[in-house]
Coordinates of C-alpha atoms in Angstrom, one line a residue:
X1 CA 0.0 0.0 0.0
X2 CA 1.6 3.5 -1.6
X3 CA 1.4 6.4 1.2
X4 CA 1.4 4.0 4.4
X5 CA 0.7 4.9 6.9
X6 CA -2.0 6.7 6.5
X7 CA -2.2 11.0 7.3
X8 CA -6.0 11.4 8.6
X9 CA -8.1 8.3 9.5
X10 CA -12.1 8.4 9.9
X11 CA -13.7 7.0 13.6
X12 CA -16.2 5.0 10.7
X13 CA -13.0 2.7 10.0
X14 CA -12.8 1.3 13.5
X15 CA -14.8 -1.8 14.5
X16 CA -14.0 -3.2 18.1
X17 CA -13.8 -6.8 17.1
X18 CA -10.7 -6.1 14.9
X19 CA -8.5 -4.9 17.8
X20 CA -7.2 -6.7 21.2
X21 CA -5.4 -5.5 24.2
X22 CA -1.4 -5.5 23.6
X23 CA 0.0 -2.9 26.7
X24 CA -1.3 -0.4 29.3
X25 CA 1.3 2.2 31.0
X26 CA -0.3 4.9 33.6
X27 CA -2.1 7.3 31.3
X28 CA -3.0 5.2 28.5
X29 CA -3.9 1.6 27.1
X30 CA -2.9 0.0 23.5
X31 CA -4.9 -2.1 21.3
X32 CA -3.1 -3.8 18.1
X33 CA -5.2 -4.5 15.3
X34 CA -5.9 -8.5 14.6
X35 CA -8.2 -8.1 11.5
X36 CA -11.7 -9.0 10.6
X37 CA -10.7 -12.9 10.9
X38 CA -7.8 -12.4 13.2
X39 CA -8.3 -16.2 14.1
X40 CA -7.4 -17.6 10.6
X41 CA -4.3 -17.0 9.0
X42 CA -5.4 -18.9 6.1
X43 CA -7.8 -15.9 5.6
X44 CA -4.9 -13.2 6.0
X45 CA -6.3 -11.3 2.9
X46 CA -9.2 -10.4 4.7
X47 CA -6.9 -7.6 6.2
X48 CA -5.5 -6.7 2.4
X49 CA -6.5 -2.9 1.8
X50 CA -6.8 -1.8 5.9
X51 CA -5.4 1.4 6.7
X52 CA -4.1 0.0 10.1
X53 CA -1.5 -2.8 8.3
X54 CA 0.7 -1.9 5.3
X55 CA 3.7 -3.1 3.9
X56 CA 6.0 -1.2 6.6
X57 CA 4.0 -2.2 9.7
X58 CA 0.6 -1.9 11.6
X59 CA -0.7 0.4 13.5
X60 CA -1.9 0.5 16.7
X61 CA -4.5 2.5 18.5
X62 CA -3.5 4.4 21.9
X63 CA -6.9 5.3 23.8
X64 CA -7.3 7.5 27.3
X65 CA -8.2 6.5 30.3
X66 CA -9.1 7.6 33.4
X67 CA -9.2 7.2 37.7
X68 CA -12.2 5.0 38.9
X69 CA -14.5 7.7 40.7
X70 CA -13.8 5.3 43.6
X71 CA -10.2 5.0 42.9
X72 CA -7.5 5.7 45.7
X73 CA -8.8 8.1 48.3
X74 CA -11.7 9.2 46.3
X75 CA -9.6 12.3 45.2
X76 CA -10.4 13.9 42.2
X77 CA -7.5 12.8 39.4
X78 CA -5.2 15.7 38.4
X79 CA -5.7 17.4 35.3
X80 CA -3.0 16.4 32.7
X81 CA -0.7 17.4 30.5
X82 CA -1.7 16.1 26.3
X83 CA 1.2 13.3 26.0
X84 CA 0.7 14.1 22.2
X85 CA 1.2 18.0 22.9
X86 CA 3.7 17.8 25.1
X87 CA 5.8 15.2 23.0
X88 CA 6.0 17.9 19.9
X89 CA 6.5 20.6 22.1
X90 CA 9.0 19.5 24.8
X91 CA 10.7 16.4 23.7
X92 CA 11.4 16.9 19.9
X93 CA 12.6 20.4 20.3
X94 CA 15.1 18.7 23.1
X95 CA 16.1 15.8 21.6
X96 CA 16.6 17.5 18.2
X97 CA 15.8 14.6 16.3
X98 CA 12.5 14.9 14.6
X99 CA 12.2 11.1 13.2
X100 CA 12.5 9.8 16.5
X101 CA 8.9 9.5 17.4
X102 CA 6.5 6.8 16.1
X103 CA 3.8 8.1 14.1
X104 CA 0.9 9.4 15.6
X105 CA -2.4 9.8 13.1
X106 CA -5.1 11.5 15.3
X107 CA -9.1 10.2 14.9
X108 CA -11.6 12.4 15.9
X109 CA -14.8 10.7 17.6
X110 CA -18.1 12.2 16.1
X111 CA -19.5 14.6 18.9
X112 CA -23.3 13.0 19.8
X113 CA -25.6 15.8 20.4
X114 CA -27.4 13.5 23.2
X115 CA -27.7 14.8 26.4
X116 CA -25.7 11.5 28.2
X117 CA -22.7 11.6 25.7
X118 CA -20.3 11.9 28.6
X119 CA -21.8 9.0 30.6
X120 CA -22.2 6.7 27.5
X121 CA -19.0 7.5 25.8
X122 CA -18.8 6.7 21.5
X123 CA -20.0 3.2 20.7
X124 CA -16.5 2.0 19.5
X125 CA -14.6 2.9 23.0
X126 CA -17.9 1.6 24.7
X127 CA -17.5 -1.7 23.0
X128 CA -14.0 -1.8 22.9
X129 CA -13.9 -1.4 26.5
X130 CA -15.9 -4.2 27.8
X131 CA -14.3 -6.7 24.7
X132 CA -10.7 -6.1 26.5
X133 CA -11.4 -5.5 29.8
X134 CA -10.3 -9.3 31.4
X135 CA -7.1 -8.9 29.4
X136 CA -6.0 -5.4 31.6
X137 CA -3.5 -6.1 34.7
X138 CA -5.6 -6.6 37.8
X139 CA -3.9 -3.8 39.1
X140 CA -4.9 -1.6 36.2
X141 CA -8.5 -2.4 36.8
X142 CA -8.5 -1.8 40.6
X143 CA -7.7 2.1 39.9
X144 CA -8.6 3.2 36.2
X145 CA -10.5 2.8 32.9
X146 CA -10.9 4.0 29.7
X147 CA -12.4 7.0 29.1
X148 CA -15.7 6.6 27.5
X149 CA -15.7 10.7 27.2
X150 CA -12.6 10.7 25.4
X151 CA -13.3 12.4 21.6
X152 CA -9.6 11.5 20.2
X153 CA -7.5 8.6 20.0
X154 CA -4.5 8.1 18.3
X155 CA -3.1 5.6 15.7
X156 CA 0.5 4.7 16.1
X157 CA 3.1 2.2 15.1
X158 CA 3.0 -0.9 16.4
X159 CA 7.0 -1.3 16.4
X160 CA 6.9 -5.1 16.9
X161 CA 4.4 -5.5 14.0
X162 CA 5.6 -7.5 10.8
X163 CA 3.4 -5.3 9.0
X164 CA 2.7 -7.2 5.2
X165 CA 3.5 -7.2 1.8
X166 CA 1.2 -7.1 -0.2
X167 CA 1.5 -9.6 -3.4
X168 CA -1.9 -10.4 -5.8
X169 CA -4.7 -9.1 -3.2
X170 CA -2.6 -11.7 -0.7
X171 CA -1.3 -10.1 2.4
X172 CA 2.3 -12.1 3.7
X173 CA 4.4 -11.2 6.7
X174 CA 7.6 -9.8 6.3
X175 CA 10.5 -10.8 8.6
X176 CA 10.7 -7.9 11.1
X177 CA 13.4 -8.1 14.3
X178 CA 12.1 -5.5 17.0
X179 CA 14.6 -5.1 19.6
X180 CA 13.7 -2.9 22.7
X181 CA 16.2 -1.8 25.2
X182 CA 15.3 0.2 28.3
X183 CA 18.4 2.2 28.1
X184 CA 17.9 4.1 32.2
X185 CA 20.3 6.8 33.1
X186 CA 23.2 7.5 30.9
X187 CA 25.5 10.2 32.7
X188 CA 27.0 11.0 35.6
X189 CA 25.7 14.6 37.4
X190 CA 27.9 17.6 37.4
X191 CA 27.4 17.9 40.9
X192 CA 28.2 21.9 42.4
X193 CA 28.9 22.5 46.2
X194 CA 26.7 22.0 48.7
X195 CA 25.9 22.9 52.2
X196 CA 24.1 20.2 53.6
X197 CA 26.8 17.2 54.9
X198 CA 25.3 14.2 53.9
X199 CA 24.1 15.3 50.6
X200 CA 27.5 16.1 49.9
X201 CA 28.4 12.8 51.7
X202 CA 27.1 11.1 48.4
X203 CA 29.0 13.0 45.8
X204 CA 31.6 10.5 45.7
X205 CA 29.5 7.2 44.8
X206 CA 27.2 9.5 42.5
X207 CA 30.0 11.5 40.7
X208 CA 31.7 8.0 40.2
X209 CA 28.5 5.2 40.1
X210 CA 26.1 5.1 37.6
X211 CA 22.7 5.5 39.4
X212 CA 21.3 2.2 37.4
X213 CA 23.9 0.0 39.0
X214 CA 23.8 1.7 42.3
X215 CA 20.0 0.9 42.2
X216 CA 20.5 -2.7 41.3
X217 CA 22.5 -3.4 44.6
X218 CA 19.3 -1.4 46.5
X219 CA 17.3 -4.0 45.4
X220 CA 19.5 -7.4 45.7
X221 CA 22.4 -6.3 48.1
X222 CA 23.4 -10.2 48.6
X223 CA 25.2 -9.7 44.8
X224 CA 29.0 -9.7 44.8
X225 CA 31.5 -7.7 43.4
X226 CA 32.1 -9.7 41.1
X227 CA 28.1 -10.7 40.0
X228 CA 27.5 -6.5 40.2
X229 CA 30.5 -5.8 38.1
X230 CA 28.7 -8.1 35.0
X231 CA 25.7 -6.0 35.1
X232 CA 24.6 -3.9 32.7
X233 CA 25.8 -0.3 32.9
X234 CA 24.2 2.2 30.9
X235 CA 27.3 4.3 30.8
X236 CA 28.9 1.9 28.7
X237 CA 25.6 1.9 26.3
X238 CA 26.4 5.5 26.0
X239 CA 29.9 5.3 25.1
X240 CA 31.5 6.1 21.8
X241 CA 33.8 3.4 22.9
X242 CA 32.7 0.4 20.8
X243 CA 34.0 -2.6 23.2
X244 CA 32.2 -0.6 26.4
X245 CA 29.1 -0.4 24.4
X246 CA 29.6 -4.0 23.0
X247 CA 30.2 -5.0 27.0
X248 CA 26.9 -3.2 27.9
X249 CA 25.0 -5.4 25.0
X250 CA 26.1 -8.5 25.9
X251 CA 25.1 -7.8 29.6
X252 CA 22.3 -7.2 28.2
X253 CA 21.6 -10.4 26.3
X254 CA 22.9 -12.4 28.9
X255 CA 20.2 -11.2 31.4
X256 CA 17.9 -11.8 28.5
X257 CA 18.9 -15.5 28.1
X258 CA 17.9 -15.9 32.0
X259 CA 14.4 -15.3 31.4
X260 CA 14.2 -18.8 29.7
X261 CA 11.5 -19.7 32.8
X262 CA 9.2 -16.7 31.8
X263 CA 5.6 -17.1 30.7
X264 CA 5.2 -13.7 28.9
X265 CA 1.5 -12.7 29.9
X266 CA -0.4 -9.4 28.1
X267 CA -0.4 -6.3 29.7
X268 CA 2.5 -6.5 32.2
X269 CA 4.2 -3.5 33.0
X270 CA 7.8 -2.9 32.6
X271 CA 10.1 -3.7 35.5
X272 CA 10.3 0.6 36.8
X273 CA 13.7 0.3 38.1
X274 CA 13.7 4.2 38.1
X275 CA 10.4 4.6 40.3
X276 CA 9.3 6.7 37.3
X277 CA 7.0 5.0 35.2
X278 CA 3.6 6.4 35.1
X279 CA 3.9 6.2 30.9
X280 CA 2.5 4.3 28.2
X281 CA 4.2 0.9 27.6
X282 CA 4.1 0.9 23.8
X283 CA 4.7 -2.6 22.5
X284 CA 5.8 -4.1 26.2
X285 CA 2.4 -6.3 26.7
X286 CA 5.0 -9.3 27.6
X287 CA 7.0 -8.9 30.2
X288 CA 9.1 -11.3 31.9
X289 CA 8.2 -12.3 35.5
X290 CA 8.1 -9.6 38.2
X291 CA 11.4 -10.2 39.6
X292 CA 13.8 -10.3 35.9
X293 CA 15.4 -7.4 34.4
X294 CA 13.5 -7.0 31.6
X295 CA 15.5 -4.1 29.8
X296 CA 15.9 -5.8 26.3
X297 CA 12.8 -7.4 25.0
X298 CA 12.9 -9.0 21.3
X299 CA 9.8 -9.3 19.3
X300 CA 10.2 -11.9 15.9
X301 CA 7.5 -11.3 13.3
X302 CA 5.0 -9.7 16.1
X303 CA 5.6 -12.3 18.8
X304 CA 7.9 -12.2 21.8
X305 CA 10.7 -14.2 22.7
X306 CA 11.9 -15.0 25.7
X307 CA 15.7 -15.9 26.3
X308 CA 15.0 -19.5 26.0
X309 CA 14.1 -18.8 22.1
X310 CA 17.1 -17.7 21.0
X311 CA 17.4 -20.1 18.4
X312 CA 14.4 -18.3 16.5
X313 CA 16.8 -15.4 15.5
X314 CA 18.5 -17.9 13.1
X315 CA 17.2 -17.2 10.3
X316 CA 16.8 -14.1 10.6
X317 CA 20.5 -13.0 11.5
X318 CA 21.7 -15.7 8.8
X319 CA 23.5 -17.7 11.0
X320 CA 24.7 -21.2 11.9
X321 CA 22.6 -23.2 14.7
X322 CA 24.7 -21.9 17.4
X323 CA 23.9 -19.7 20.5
X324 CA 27.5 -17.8 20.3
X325 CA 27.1 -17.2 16.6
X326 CA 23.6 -15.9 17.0
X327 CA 24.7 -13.7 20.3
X328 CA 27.3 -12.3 18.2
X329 CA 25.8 -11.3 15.1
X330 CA 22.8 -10.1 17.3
X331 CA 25.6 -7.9 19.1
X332 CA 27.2 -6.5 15.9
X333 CA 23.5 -5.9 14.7
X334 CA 22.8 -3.6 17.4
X335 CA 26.5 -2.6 18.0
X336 CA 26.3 -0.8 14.5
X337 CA 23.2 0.9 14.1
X338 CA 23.9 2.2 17.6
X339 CA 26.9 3.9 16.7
X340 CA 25.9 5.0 13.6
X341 CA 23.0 7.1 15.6
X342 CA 23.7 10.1 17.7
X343 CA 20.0 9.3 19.7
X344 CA 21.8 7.6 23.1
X345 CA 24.5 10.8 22.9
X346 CA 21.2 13.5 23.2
X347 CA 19.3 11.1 25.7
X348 CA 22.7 11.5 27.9
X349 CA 22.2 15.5 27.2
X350 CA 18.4 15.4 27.8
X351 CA 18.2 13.2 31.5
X352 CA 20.7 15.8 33.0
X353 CA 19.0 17.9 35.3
X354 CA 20.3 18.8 39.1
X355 CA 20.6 16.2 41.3
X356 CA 17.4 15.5 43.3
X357 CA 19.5 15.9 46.5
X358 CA 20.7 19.1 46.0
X359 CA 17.2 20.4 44.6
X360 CA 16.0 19.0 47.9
X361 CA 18.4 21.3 49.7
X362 CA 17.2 24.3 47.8
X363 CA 13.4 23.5 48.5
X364 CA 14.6 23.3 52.5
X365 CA 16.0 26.6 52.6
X366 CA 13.1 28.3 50.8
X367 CA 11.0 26.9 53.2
X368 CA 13.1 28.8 56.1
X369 CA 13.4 31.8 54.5
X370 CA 9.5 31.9 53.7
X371 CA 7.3 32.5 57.0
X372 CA 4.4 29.8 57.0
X373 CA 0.6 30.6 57.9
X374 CA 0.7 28.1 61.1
X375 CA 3.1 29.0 63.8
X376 CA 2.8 25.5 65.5
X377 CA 2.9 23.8 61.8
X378 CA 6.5 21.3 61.6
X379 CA 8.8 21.5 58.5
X380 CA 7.6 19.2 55.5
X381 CA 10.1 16.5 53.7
X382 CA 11.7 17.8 50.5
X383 CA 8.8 18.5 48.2
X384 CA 5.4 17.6 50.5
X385 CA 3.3 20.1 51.3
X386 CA 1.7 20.2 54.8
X387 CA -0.5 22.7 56.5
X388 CA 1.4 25.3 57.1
X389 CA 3.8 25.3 54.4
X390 CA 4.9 28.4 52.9
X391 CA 2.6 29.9 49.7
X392 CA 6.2 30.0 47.7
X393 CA 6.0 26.3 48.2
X394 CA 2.5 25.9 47.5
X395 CA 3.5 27.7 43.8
X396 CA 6.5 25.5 43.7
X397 CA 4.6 22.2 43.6
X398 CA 1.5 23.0 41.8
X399 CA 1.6 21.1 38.0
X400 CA 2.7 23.0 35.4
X401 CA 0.6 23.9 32.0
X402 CA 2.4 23.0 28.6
X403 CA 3.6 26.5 28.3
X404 CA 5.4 26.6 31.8
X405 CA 7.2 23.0 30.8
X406 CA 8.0 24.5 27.3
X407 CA 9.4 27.6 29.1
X408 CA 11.5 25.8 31.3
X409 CA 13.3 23.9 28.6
X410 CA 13.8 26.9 26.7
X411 CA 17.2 26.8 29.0
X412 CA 17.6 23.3 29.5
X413 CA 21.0 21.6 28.4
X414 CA 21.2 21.8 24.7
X415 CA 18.4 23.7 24.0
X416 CA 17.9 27.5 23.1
X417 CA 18.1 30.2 25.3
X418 CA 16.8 34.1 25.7
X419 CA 16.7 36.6 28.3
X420 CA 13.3 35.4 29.6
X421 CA 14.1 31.8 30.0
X422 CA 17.5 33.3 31.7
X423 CA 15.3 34.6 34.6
X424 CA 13.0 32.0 34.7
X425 CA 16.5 29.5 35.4
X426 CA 16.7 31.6 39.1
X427 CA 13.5 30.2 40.0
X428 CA 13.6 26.6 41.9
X429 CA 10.7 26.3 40.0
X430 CA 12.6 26.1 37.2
X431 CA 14.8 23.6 38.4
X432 CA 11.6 21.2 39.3
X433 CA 10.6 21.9 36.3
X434 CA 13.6 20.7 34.4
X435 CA 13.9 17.9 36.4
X436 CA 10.4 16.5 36.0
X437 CA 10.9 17.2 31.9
X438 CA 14.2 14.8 32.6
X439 CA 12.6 11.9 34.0
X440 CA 10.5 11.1 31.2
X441 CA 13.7 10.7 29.2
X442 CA 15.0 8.2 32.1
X443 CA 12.6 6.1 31.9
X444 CA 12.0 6.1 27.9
X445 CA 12.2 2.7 25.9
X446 CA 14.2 2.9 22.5
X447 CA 13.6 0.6 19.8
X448 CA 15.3 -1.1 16.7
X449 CA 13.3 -1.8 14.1
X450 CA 15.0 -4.2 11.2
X451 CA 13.5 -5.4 8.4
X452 CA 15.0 -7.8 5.9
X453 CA 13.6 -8.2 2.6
X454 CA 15.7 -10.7 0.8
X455 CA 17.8 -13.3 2.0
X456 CA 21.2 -11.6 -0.2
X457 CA 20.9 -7.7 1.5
X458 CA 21.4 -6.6 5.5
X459 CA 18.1 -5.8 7.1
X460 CA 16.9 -2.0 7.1
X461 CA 17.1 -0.4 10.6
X462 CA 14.8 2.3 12.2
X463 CA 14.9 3.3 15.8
X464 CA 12.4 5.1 17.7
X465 CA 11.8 5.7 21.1
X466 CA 8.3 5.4 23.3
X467 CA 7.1 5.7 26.5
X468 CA 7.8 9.6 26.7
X469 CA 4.6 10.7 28.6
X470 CA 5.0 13.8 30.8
X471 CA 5.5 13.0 34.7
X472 CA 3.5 14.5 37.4
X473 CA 5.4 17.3 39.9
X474 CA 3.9 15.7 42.6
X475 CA 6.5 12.7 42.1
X476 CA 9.2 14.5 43.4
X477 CA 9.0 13.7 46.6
X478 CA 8.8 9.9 45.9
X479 CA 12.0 10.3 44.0
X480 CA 14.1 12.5 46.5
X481 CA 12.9 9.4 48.5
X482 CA 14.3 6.5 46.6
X483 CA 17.4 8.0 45.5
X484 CA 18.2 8.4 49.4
X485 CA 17.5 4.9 49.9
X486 CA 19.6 4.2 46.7
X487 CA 22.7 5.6 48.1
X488 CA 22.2 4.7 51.4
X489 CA 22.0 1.3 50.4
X490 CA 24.8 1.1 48.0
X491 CA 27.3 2.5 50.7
X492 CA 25.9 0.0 53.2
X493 CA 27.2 -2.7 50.6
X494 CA 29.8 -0.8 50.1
X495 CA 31.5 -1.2 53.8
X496 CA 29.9 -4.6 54.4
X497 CA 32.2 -6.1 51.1
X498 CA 35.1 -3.9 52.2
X499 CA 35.4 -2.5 49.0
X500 CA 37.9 0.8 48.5
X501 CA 38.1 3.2 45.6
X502 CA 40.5 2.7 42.8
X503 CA 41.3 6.3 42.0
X504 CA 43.8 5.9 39.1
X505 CA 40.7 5.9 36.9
X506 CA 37.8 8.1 35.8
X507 CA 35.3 7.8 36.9
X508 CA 36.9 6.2 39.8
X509 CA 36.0 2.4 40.5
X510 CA 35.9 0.0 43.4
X511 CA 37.8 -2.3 43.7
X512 CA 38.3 -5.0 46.7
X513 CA 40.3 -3.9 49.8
X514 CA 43.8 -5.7 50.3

């Protein structure tokens, strides 16, 4: 099909028993599109001529939801931010890559002049929403729902479709590899002085420590030094030096190849090492189980495989029957395409904001310095309003609008500057700001897409990366939180391994006391 996919798409096209449940992240839920017969491959042609599968790939459709009125607490949920809105107006200007995003194609919902629209919703997400519902997460359906309001959804690309080409009014697969890495935090903070003692206790393990692999010993502090120096480091990912990078991606496949015991099951969410997630998880319905490392997934032809399945990227990577040949031309496969691409260099740029600590050391002395309304009221945590708490505060922690985000950025590493995004930077609202705009690119997912169209030529790579929601203010206090228990942690394992620093290097390293 010429002019896939598709630039405007009509709500008449959508029929609920053409589309199932594939993932659900915080804001949003996806639905890939299985076809009029989706139960017959025999009958694949049915699908021949659909604007939601073309030669390139499918589409997939990302619809809103919403809090249960009897969700958590009964509170009323936060207005937010568009993801689509703030994805062109925040992260492409930042990123500076414009083909980076997967294609969004926007269907309106006809308007129904009835006088219980909002309680009825539009008969597709009506129907859609009880056809899907038993495939959700538990968890999912506990707290939230689709919106049957909602008068937009959004097509986009299903990155681990085959998509199909089309031959004689016959639709056939094509061979598509989709290889997802979770790439975390990529840089070490430029940390400045600071006042408070045992924030500045920590500069030596965060100036020197990646924050991924400090996190991994917070949550399994039984690993040795040995077992913790094998993991996978996402400073080496971000290298330009091709055996670091080639050392992260084989950490990577070899944490992969352990998931050979895991049942993948629809609609799991990612493992949120970096307490951030409250995105969509675009193409991640199978996860491993709750307790792997699930930062590279690999999708054959639209279906997972788990490390157990190696053996399935044979063919496709043209190799003898052997695990080592098949990890290492799945290495050099990635190992290129990464280094040809300056995408993990401006994700390294874009995550690095202040250091939570030291942001938390700001907010405490602007709470001194303000007088608060309640002389009896106590001193709030780092970012956690109480009664009492100063009105600078208040400001401080309310959610932004698009325009305040897009302000904020304005002097953000990297991007453009004037006089009035200059005075905005003095504010520690600002700084919040900037650091809230920073954790969606932590906790992004980046895929590589590679198709291969004859058997003689290398495949054809794209890479895109999803899950680039906006994040709420009112999760900074939960991560000032965790990143104390982070370093506290590490240090703890730190002194009980009598480990020292090896400070012929840089970043230093530790090493084993004699």
């Amino acid at each position: 099909m010429s002019g896939w996919p598709p630039t405007n798409l009509d709500a008449s096209l959508l029929h609920a028993e053409e589309w199932s449940f594939l993932a659900e992240g915080g804001q949003n839920l996806l639905l890939r599109y299985t076809g009029p017969i989706a139960s017959s491959p025999q009958q694949l042609s049915s699908s021949v001529g659909s604007p939601f599968l073309g030669e390139e790939g499918a589409l997939a459709l990302r619809v809103k939801k919403q809090k249960l009125k009897s969700g958590k607490n009964g509170k009323p949920q936060t207005p937010q931010i568009d993801s689509q809105a703030f994805q062109s107006k925040v992260i492409v200007p930042l990123l500076g890559l414009s083909d980076v995003l997967p294609a969004s194609i926007p269907i309106e919902l006809p308007c129904y002049e009835t006088a219980d629209i909002h309680a009825q919703g539009h008969p597709f997400v009506e129907a859609i929403a009880r056809r899907i519902e038993e495939s959700r997460p538990e968890r999912r359906r506990l707290i939230d729902e689709i919106d049957p309001s909602a008068s937009l959804i959004w097509a986009v690309e299903d990155l681990t479709s085959s998509g199909h080409a089309v031959t004689a009014s016959r639709a056939v697969p094509r061979r598509v590899l989709a290889v997802e890495i979770k790439p975390k935090w990529l840089f070490l903070p430029a940390l400045v002085e600071a006042t408070d003692r045992e924030v500045k206790a920590t500069f030596d393990f965060k100036k020197n420590i990646s924050r991924y692999k400090m996190h991994r010993i917070h949550r399994d502090p039984s690993l040795s030094l040995a077992e913790w120096q094998q993991l996978y480091d996402p400073l080496d990912l971000a290298s330009r030096d091709p055996a670091r990078t080639r050392h992260a991606l084989e950490a990577l496949w070899n944490e992969w190849r352990r998931t050979s015991d895991a049942i993948p099951t629809a609609g799991n969410e990612s493992d949120d090492i970096n307490g951030m997630d409250n995105g969509d998880a675009v193409a991640s319905s199978a996860s491993t189980q709750q307790h792997m490392n699930n930062n590279l997934r690999v999708y054959l032809n639209g279906n997972f495989l788990c490390g157990e399945q190696w053996a399935e990227l044979t063919e496709f990577l043209s190799v003898e029957l052997s695990e080592d040949h098949v990890k290492q031309a799945f290495l050099d496969l990635l190992l290129s395409h990464l280094h040809a691409s300056p995408l993990l260099e401006r994700l390294a740029v874009c995550q690095s904001a202040a250091d939570i600590q030291l942001l938390g050391q700001g907010w405490s002395d602007l709470e001194r310095s303000e007088p608060v309304s309640d002389v009896g009221a106590s001193s709030a945590a780092p970012f956690q309003l109480k009664d009492g708490s100063s009105s600078a505060a208040a400001t401080i922690m309310k959610e932004p609008t698009l325009q305040e985000l897009i302000e904020a950025v304005m002097i953000a590493p990297g991007a453009q500057s004037n006089r009035a995004a200059r005075l905005l930077a003095k504010s520690h609202r600002a700084e919040i700001l900037q650091y809230v705009v920073s954790a969606t690119f932590k906790d992004c997912s980046m895929f590589l897409r590679f198709i291969r169209n004859s058997e003689h030529d290398g495949p054809e790579c794209s890479i895109r990366l999803i899950d680039l929601d906006p994040k709420p203010v009112g999760s900074m206090y939960k991560w000032w939180k965790i990143d104390q228990e982070i370093v506290e942690s590490f240090k703890a394992w730190v002194e009980k391994n009598r480990l020292d620093w090896d400070k012929s290097t840089t970043p230093w390293k530790l090493v084993q006391k004699t």
